[in-house]
Short mmCIF file of C-alpha atoms (C1' of nucleotides) in Angstrom, two decimals:
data_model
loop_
_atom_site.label_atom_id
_atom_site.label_comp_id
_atom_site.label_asym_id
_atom_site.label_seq_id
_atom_site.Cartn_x
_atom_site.Cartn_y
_atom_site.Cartn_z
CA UNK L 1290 -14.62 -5.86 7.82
CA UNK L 1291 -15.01 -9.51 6.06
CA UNK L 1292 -13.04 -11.77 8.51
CA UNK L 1293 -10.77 -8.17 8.93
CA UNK L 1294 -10.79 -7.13 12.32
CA UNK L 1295 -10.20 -3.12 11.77
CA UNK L 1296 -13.86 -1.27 11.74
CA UNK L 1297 -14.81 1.17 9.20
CA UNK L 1298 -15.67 4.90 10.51
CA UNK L 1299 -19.62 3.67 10.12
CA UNK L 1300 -19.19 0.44 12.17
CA UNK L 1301 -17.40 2.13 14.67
CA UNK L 1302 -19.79 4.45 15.49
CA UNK L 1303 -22.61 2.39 15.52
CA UNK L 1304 -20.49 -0.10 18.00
CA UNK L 1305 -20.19 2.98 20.06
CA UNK L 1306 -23.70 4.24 19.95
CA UNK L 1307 -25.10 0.35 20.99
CA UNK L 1308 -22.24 0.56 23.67
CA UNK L 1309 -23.50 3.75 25.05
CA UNK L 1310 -27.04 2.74 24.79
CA UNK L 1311 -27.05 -0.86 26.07
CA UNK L 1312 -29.70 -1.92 23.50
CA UNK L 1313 -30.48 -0.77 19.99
CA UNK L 1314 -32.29 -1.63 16.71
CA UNK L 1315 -30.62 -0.72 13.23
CA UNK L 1316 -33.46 1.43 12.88
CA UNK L 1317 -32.68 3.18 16.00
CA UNK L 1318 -29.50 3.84 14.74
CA UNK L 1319 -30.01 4.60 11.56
CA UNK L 1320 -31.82 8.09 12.81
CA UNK L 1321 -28.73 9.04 15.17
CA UNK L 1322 -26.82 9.10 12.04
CA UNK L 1323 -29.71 10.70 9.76
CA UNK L 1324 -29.82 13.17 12.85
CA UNK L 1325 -26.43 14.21 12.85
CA UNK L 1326 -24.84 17.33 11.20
CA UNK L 1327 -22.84 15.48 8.86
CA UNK L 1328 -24.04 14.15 5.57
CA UNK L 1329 -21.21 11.92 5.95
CA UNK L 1330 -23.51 10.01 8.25
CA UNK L 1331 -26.61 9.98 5.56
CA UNK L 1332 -28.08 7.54 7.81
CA UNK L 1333 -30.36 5.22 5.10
CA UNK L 1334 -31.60 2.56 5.80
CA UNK L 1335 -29.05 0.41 3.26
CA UNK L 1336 -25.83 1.37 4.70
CA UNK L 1337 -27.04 0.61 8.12
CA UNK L 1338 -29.38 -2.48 7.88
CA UNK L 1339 -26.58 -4.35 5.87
CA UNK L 1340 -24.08 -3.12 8.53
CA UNK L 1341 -25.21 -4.24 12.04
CA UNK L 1342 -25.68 -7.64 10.06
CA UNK L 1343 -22.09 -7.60 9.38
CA UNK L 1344 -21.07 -6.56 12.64
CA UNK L 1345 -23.39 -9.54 14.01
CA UNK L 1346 -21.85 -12.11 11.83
CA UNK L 1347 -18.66 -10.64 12.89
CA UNK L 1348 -20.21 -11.57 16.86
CA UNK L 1349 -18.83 -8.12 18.33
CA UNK L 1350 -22.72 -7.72 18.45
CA UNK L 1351 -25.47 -10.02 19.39
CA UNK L 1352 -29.23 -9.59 17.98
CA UNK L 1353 -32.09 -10.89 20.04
CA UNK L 1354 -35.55 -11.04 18.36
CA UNK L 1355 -37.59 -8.84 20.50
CA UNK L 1356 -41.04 -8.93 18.60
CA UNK L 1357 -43.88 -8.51 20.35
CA UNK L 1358 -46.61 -8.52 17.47
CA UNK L 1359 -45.83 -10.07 13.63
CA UNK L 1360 -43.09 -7.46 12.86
CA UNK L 1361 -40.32 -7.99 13.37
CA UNK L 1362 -37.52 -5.70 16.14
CA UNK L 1363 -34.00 -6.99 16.44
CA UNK L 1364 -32.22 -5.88 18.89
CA UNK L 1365 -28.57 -5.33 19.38
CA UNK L 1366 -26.61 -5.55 22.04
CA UNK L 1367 -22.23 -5.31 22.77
CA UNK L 1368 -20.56 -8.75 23.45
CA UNK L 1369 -16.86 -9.05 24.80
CA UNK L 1370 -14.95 -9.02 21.31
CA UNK L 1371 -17.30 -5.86 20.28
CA UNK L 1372 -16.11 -4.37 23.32
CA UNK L 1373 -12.79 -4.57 22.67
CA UNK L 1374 -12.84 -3.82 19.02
CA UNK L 1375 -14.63 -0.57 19.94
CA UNK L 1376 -11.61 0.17 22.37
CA UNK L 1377 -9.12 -0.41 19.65
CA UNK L 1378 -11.47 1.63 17.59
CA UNK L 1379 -11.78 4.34 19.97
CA UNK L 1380 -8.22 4.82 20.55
CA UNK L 1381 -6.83 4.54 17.20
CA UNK L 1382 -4.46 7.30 16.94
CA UNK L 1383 -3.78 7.07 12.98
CA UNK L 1384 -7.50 7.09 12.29
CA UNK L 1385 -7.59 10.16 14.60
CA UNK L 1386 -5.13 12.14 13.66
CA UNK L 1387 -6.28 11.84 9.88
CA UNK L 1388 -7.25 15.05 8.31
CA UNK L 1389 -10.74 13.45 7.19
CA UNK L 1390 -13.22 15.40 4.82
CA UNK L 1391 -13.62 18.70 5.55
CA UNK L 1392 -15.74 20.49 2.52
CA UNK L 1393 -14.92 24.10 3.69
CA UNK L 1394 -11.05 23.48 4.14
CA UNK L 1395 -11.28 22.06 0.55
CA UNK L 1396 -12.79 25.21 -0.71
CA UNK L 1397 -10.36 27.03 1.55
CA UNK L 1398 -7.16 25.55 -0.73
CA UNK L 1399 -8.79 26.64 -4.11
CA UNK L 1400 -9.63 30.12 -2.55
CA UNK L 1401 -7.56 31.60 -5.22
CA UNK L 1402 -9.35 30.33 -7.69
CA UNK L 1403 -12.25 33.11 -6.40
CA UNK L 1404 -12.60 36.06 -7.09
CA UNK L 1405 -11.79 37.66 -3.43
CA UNK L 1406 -15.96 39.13 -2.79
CA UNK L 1407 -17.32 35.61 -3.61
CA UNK L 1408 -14.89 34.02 -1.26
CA UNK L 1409 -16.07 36.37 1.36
CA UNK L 1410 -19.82 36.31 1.22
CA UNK L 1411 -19.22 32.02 1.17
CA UNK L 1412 -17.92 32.24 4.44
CA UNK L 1413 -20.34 34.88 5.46
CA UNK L 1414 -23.08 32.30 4.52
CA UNK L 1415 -21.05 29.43 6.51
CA UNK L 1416 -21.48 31.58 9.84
CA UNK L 1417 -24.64 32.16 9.34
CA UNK L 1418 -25.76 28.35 8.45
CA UNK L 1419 -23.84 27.55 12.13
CA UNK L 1420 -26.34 30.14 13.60
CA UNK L 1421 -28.83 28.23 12.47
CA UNK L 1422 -28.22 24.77 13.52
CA UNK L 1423 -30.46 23.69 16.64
CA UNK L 1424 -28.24 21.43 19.02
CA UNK L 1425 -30.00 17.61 18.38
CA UNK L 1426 -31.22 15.72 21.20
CA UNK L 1427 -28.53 13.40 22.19
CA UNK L 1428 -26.44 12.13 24.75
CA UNK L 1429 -24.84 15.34 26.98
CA UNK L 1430 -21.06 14.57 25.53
CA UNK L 1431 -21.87 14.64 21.77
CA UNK L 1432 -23.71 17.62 22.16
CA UNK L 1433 -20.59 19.18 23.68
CA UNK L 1434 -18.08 17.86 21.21
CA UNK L 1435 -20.36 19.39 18.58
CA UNK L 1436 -20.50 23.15 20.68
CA UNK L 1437 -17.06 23.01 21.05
CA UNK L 1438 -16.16 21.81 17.38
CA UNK L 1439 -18.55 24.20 15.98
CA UNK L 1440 -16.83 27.67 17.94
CA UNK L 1441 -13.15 26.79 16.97
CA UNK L 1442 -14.56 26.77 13.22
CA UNK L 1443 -15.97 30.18 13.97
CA UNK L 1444 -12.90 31.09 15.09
CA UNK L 1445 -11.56 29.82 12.30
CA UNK L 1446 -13.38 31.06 9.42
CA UNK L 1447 -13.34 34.67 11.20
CA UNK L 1448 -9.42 34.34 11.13
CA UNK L 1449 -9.77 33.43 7.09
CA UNK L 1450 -12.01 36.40 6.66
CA UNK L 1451 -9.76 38.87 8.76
CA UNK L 1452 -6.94 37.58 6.15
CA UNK L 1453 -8.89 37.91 2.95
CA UNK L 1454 -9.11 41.55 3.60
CA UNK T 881 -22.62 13.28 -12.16
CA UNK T 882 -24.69 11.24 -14.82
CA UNK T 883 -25.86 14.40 -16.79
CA UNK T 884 -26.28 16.15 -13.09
CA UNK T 885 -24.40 18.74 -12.89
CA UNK T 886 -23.34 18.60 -9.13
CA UNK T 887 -19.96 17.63 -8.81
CA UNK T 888 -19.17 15.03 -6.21
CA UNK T 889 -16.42 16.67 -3.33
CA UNK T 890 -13.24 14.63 -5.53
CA UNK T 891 -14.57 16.38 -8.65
CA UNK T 892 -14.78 19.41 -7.89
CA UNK T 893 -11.13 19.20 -6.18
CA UNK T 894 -9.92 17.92 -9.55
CA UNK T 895 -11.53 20.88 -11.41
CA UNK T 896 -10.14 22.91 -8.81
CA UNK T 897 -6.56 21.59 -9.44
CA UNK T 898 -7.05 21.52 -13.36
CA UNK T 899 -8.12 25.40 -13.02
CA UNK T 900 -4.86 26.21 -10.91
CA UNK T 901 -2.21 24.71 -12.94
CA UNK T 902 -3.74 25.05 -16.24
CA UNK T 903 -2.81 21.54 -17.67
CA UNK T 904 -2.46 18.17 -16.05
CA UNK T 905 -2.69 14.37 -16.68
CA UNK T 906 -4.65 12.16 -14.44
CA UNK T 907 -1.58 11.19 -13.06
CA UNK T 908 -1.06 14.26 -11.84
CA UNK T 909 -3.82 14.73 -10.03
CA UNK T 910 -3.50 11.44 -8.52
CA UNK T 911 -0.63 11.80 -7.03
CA UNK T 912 -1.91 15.63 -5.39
CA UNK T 913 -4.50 13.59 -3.99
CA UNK T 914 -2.46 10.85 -2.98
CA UNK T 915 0.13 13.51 -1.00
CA UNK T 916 -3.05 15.17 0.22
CA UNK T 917 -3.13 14.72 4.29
CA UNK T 918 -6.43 13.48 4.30
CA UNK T 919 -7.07 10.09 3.76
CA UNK T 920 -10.07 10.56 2.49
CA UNK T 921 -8.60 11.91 -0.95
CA UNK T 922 -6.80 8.38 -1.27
CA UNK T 923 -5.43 9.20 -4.71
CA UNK T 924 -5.99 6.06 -6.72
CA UNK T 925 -5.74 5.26 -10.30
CA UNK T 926 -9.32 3.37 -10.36
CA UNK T 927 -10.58 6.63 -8.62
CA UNK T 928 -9.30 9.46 -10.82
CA UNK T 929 -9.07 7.85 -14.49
CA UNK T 930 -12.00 7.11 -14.69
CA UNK T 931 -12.99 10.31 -12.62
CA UNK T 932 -11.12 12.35 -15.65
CA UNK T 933 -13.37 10.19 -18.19
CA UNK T 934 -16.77 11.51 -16.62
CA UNK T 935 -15.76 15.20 -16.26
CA UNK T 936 -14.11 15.06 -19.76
CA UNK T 937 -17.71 13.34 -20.70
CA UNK T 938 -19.77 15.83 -19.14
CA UNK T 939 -17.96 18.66 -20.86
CA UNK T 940 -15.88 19.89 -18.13
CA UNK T 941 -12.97 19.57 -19.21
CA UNK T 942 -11.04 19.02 -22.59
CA UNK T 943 -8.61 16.00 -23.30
CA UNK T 944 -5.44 16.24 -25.71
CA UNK T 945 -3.54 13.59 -26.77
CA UNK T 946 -0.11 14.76 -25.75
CA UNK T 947 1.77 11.81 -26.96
CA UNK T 948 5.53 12.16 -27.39
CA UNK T 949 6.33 8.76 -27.96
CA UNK T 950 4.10 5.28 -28.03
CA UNK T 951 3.16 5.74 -24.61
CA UNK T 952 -0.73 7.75 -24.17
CA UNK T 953 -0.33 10.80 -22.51
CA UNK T 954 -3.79 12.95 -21.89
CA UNK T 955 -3.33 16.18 -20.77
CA UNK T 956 -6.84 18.33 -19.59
CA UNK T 957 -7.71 22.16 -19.88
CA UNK T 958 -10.66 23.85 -18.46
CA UNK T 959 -13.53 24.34 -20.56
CA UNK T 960 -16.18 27.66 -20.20
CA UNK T 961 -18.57 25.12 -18.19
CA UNK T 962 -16.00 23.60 -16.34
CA UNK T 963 -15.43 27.33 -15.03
CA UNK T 964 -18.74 27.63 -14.39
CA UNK T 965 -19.56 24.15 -12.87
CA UNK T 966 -15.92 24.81 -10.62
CA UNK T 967 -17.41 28.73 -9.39
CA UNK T 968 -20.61 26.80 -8.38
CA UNK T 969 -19.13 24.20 -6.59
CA UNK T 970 -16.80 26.75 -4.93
CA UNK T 971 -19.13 28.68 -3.93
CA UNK T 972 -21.64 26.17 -2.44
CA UNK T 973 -22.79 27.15 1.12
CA UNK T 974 -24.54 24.36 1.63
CA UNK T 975 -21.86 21.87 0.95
CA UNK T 976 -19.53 24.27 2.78
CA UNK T 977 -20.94 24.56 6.24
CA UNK T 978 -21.57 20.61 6.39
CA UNK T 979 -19.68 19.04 9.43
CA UNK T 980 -18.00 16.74 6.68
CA UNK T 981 -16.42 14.03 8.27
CA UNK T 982 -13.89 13.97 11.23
CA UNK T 983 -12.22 11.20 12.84
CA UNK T 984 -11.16 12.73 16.18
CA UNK T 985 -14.94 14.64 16.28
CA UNK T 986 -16.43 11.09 16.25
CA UNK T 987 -14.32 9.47 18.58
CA UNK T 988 -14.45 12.53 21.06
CA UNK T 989 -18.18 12.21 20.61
CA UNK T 990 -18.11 8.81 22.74
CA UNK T 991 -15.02 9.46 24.96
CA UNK T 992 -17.45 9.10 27.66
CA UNK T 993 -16.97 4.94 26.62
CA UNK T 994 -13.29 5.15 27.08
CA UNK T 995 -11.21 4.96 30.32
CA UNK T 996 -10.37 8.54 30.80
CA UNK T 997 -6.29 7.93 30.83
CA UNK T 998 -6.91 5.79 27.59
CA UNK T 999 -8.58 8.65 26.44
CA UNK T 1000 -5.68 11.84 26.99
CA UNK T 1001 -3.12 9.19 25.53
CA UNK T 1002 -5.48 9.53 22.11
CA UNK T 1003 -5.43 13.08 22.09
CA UNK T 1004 -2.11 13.44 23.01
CA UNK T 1005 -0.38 10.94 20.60
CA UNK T 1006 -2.69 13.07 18.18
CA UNK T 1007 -0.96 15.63 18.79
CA UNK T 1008 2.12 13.99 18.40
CA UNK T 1009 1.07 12.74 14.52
CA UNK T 1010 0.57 16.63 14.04
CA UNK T 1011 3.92 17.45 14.48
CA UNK T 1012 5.32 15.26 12.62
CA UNK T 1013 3.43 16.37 9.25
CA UNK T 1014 6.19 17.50 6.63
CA UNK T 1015 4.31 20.22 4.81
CA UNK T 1016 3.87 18.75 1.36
CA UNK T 1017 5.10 20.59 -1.09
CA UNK T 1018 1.98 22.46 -3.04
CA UNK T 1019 0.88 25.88 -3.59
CA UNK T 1020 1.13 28.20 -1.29
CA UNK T 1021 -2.14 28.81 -0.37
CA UNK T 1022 -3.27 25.09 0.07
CA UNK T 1023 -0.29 24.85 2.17
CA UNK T 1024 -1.35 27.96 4.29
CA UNK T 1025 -5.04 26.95 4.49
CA UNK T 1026 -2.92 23.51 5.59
CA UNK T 1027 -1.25 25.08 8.49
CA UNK T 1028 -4.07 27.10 9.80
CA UNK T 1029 -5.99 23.94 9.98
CA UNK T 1030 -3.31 22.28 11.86
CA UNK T 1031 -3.36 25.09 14.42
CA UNK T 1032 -6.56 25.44 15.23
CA UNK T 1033 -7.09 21.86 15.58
CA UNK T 1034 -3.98 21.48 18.37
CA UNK T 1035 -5.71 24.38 20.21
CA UNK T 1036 -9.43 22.48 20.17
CA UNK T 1037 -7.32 19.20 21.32
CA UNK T 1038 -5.56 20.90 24.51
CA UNK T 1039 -9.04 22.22 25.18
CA UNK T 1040 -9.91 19.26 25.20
CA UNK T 1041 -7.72 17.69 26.97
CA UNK T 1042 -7.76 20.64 29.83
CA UNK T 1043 -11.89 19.44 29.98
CA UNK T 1044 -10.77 15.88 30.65
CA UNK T 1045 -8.56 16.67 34.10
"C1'" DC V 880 -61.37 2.38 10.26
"C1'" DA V 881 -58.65 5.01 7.04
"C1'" DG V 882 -54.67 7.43 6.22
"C1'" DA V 883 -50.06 8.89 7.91
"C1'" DG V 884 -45.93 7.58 8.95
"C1'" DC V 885 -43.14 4.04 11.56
"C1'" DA V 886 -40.08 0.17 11.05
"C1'" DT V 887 -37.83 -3.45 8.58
"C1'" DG V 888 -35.90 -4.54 4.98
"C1'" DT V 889 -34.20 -5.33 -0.36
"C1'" DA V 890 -32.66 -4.14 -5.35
"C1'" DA V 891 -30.15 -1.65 -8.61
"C1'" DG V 892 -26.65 1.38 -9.41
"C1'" DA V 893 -22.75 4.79 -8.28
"C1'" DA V 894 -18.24 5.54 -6.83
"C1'" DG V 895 -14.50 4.22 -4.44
"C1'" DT V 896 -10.52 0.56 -3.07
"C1'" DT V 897 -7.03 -2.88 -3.85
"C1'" DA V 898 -4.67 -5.41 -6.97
"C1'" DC V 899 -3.13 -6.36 -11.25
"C1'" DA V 900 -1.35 -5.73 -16.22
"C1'" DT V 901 1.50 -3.53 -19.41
"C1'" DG V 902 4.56 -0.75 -21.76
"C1'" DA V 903 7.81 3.56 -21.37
"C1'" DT V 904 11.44 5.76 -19.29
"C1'" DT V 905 15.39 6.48 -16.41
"C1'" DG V 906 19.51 5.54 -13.78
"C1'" DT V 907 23.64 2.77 -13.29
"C1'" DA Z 966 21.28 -3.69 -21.04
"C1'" DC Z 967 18.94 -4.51 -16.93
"C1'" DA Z 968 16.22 -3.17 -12.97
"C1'" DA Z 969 13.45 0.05 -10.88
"C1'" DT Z 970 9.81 2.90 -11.09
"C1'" DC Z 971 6.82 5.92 -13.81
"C1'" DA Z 972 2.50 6.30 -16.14
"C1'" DT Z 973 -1.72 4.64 -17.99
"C1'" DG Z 974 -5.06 2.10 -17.40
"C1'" DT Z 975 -8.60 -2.11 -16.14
"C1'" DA Z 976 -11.10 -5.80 -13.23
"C1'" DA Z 977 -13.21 -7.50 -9.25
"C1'" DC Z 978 -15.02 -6.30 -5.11
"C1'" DT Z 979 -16.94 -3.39 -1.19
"C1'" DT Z 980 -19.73 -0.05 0.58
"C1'" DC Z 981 -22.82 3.40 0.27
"C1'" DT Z 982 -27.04 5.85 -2.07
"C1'" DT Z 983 -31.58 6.21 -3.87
"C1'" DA Z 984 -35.70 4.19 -4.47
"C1'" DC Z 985 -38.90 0.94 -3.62
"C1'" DA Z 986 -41.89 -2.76 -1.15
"C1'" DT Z 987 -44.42 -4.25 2.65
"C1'" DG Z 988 -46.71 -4.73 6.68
"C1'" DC Z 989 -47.49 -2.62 11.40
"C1'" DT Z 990 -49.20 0.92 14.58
"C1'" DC Z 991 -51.15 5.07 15.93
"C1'" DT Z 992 -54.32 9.05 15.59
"C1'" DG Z 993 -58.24 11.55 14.42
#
DNA sequence: CAGAGCATGTAAGAAGTTACATGATTGT
DNA sequence: ACAATCATGTAACTTCTTACATGCTCTG
């Protein structure tokens, strides 16, 4: 940001989650990122405070003071250039098509540095922490992606054990 | 870091890397982060000198003065507690199963704000970008762990884009 | 009506990015 | 010997994290 039109991943997201929602406080979504399964999205309350008040200086959103006691509840809603900097956002190919962060594929490179029964049981302990995870309460299509995403690394990881043998 | 001993995802990479080839120079191992395919491992000099600095610090690793001329060259070895900090981080479940962070997840995740033809032209120029990777030259088994990667993501993305007709 | 925890922030510090500086080395 | 680029950094800035402050609102 600062003047530069391209988004970060953050601001994206959060254009996209006030898009989908209509209206939204920085609190609000602050907890969809604390909520989801990446710590990549920490969700505290400095990354995201500071960041819708970028994005409303940057007018792709507009804050209305909704208050209805002393405190104060700002709340955000999508104007025309936030609309289309979420579609340029949205269909960025090069940001897409980046390989990202991806903690297990790292570990998956240095596997040779492991000896081979330590290599196993970590991915043994992967599956079983994506047993565990209980689907959060959100909008139908995120939950999906996540399904989805979540069985072809299953798949994946299975393959990786299957060749570590 | 800062007397922690939990190694941020870039240092424990670098440890990795140090612990494969035996010696190397910050250089180095800014430039194997700078061919990585992940932007996220942007592989620059204010990132890994001073990177080098804190793991040398912290005991990690050991710094020679390799000089051959008037020009500084420092080359870094493993230490016994860099081997032990690099098995921990290697072997870190937690850190492993995290969802990390993924472009094309996030933007899937709201494809329900995108027209739907604006939306298969994403995934299928993503597929595209895929082809077009030149495996960089590296070890073997980063470049495996590489390909395998690549794979499974082109068959999530024709899911995908079989779920979108 | 007292305590828990909700909601809105801010402050200090960590770790990265871009851009620059500077000298060494290499190719022609 | 001159230019390009390799190699080693450093400086200023951005963004995020952790930790705190503060007042509101709900619940027993």
């Amino acid at each position: 940001m600062s003047s530069d039109p391209t988004l970060t991943e953050l601001e994206g997201a959060a254009l996209a989650l006030v898009a989908r929602e209509q209206a939204l406080t920085a609190y609000e979504i602050k907890e969809w990122f604390r909520r989801s399964p990446s710590s990549y999205w920490s969700g505290s309350a400095g990354a995201v405070y500071p960041l819708m008040k970028r994005l409303e200086t940057a007018g792709l959103v507009a804050g209305t003071d909704e208050s209805r006691s002393n405190r104060p509840r700002r709340v955000f809603r999508l104007t025309a250039p936030g609309e289309a900097a979420l579609q340029a956002w949205l269909s960025d190919a090069e940001r897409a098509a980046d390989a990202g962060h991806d903690p297990l594929r790292t570990r998956l490179a240095f596997v040779a540095q492991m000896p081979p029964d330590k290599a196993k049981a970590l991915l043994h302990e992967v599956l079983q922490r994506y047993e565990g995870q209980t689907s959060p309460s959100d909008a139908a299509g995120t939950i999906a992606v996540h399904k989805s995403w979540l069985e072809m690394r299953r798949t994946w990881i299975r393959e990786w054990l299957a060749r570590l043998d």
